[in-house]
PDB file of C-alpha atoms in Angstrom:
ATOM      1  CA  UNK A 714       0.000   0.000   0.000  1.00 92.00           C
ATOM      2  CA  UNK A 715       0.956   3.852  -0.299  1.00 92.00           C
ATOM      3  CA  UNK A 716       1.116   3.984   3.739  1.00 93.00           C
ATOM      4  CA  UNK A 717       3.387   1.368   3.868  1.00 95.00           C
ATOM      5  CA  UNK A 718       6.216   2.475   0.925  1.00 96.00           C
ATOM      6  CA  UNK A 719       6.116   5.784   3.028  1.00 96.00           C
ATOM      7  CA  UNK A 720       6.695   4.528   6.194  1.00 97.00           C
ATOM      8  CA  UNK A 721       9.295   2.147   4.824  1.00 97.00           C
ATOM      9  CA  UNK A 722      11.025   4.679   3.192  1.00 97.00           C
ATOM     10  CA  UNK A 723      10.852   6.546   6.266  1.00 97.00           C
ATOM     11  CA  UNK A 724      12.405   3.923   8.825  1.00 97.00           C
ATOM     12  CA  UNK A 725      15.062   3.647   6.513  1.00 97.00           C
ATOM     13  CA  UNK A 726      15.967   7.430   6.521  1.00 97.00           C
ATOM     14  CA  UNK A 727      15.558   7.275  10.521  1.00 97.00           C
ATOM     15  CA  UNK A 728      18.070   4.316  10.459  1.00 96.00           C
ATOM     16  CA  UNK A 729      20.520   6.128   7.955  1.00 96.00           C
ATOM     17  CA  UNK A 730      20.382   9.208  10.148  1.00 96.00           C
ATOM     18  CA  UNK A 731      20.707   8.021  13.687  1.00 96.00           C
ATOM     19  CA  UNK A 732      23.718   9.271  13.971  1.00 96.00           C
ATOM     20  CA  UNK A 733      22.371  13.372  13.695  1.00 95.00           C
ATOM     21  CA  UNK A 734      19.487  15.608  14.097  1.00 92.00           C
ATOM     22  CA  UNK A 735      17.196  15.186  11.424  1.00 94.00           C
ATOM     23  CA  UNK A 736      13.988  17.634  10.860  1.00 96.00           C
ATOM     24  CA  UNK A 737      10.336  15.599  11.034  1.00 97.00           C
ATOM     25  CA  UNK A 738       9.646  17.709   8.547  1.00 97.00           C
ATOM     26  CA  UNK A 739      12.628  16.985   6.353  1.00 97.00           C
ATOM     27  CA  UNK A 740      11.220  13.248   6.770  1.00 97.00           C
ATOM     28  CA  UNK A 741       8.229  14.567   5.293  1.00 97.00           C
ATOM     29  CA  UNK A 742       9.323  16.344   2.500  1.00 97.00           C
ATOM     30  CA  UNK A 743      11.294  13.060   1.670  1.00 96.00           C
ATOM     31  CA  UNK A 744       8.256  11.087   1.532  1.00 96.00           C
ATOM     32  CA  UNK A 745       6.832  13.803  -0.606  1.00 96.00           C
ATOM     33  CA  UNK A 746       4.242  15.034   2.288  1.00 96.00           C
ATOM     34  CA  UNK A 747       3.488  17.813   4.339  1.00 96.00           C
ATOM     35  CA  UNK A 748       4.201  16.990   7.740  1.00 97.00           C
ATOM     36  CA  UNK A 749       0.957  16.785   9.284  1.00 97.00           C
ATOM     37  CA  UNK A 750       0.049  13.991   6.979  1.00 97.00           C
ATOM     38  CA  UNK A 751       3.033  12.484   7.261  1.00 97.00           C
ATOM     39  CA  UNK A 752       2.299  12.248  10.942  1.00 98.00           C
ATOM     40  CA  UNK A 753      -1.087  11.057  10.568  1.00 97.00           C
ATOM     41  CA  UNK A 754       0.074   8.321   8.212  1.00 97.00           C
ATOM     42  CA  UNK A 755       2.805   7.269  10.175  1.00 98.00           C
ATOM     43  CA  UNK A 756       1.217   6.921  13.427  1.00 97.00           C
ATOM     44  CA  UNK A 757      -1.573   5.286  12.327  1.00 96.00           C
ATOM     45  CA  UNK A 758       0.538   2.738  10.658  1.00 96.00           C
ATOM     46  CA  UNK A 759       3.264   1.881  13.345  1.00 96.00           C
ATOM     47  CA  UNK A 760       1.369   3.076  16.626  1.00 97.00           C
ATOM     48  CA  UNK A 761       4.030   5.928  17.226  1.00 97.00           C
ATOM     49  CA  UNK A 762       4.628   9.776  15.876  1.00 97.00           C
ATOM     50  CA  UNK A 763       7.419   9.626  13.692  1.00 98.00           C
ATOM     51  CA  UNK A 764       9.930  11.727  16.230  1.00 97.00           C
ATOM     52  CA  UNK A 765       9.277   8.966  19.098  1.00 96.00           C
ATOM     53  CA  UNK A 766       9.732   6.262  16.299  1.00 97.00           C
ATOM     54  CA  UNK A 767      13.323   8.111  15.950  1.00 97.00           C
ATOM     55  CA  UNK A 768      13.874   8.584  19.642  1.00 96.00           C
ATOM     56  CA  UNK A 769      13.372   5.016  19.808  1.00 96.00           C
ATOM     57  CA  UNK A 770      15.489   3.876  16.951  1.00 97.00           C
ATOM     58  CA  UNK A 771      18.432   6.312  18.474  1.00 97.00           C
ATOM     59  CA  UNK A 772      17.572   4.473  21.961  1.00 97.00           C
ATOM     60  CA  UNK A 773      18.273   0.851  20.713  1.00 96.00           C
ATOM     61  CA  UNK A 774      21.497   1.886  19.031  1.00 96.00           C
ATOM     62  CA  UNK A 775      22.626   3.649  22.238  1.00 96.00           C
ATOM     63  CA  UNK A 776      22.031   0.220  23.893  1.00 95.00           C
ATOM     64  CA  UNK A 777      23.785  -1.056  21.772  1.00 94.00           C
ATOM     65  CA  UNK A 778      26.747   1.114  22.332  1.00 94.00           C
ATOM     66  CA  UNK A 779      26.818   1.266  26.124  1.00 94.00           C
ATOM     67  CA  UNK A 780      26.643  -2.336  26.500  1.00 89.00           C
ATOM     68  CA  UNK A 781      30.205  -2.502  24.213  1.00 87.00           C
ATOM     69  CA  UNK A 782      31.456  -1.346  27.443  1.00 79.00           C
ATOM     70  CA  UNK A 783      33.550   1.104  24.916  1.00 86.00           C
ATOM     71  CA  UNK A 784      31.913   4.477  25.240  1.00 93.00           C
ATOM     72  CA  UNK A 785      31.208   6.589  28.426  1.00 93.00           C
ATOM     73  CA  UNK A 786      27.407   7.739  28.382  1.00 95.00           C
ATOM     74  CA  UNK A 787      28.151  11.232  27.343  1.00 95.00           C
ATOM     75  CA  UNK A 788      30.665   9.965  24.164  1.00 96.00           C
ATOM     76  CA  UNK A 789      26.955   7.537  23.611  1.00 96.00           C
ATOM     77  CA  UNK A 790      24.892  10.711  23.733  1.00 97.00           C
ATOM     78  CA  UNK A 791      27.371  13.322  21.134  1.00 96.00           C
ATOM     79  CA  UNK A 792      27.891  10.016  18.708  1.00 96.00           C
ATOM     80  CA  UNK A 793      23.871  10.328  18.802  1.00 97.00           C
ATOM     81  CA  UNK A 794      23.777  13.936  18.149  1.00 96.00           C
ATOM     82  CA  UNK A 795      21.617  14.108  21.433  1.00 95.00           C
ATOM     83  CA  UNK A 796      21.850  18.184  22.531  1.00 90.00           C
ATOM     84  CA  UNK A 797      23.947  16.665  25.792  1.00 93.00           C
ATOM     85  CA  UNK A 798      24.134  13.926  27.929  1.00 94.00           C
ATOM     86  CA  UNK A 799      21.308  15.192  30.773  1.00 95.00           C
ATOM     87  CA  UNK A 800      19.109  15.413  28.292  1.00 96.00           C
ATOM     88  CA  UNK A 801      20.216  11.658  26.694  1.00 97.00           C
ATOM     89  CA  UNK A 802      20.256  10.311  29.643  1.00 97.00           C
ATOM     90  CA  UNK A 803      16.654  11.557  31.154  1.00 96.00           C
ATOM     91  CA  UNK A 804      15.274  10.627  27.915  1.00 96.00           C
ATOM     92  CA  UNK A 805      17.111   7.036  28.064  1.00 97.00           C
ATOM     93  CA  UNK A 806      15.484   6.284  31.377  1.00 97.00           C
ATOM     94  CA  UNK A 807      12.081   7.356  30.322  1.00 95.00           C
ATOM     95  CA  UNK A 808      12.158   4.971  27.571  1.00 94.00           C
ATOM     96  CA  UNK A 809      13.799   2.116  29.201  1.00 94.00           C
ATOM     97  CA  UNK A 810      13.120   2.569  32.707  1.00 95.00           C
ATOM     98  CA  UNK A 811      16.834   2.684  34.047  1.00 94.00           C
ATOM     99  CA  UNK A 812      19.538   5.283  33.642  1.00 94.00           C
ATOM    100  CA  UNK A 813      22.324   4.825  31.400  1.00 95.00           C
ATOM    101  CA  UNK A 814      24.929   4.513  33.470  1.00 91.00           C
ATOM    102  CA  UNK A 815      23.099   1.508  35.322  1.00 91.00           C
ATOM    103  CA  UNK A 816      22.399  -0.079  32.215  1.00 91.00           C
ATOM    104  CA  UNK A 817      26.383  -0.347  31.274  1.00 87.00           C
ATOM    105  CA  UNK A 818      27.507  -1.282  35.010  1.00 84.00           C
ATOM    106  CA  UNK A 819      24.329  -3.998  35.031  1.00 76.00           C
ATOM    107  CA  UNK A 820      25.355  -5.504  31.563  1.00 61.00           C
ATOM    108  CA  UNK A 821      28.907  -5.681  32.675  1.00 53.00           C
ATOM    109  CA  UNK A 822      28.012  -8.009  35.485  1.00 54.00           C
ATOM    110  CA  UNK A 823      26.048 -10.454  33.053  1.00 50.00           C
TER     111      UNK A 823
END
């Protein structure tokens, strides 16, 4: 369907861009919408607006990272392009439920 080549093509440019700041609205353009359909489209489709979707996508990856053991949290939060490393890290226990810094020490243990 059209819903789902836009929000395909849209995961992909949040996964090629997880690394920086990149504009909803650039997202939308992209797609070849204007950004409140782009919304609509894209929530309706994967159950989250499309800036939570990336928040979510740049969560996993930070995961990811921390649990190499190889980056402190703030190095994790500039790689992500995160404006700093409070910010990262309150947003990073919102969406996981444990701070950063826990979730390195805990997977060091196991």
């Amino acid at each position: 369907s059209e819903a789902e080549r836009i929000v395909q093509k849209a995961k992909f440019i949040f996964e090629e861009n997880k690394y920086s700041f990149i504009p909803m609205e650039a997202v939308a353009r992209s797609v070849g919408l204007d950004y409140q359909l782009f919304r609509r489209i894209f929530k309706d489709y994967t159950g989250l607006p499309p800036y939570q979707y990336f928040l979510q996508i740049k969560i996993n990856k930070a995961k990811t990272l921390l649990r190499e053991q190889r980056y402190t949290v703030k190095e994790v939060a500039h790689m992500l392009a995160f404006e700093n490393q409070y910010y990262f890290s309150r947003l990073f226990k919102r969406k996981t439920g444990i701070c950063p810094s826990l979730w390195q020490s805990e997977r060091a243990i196991s």
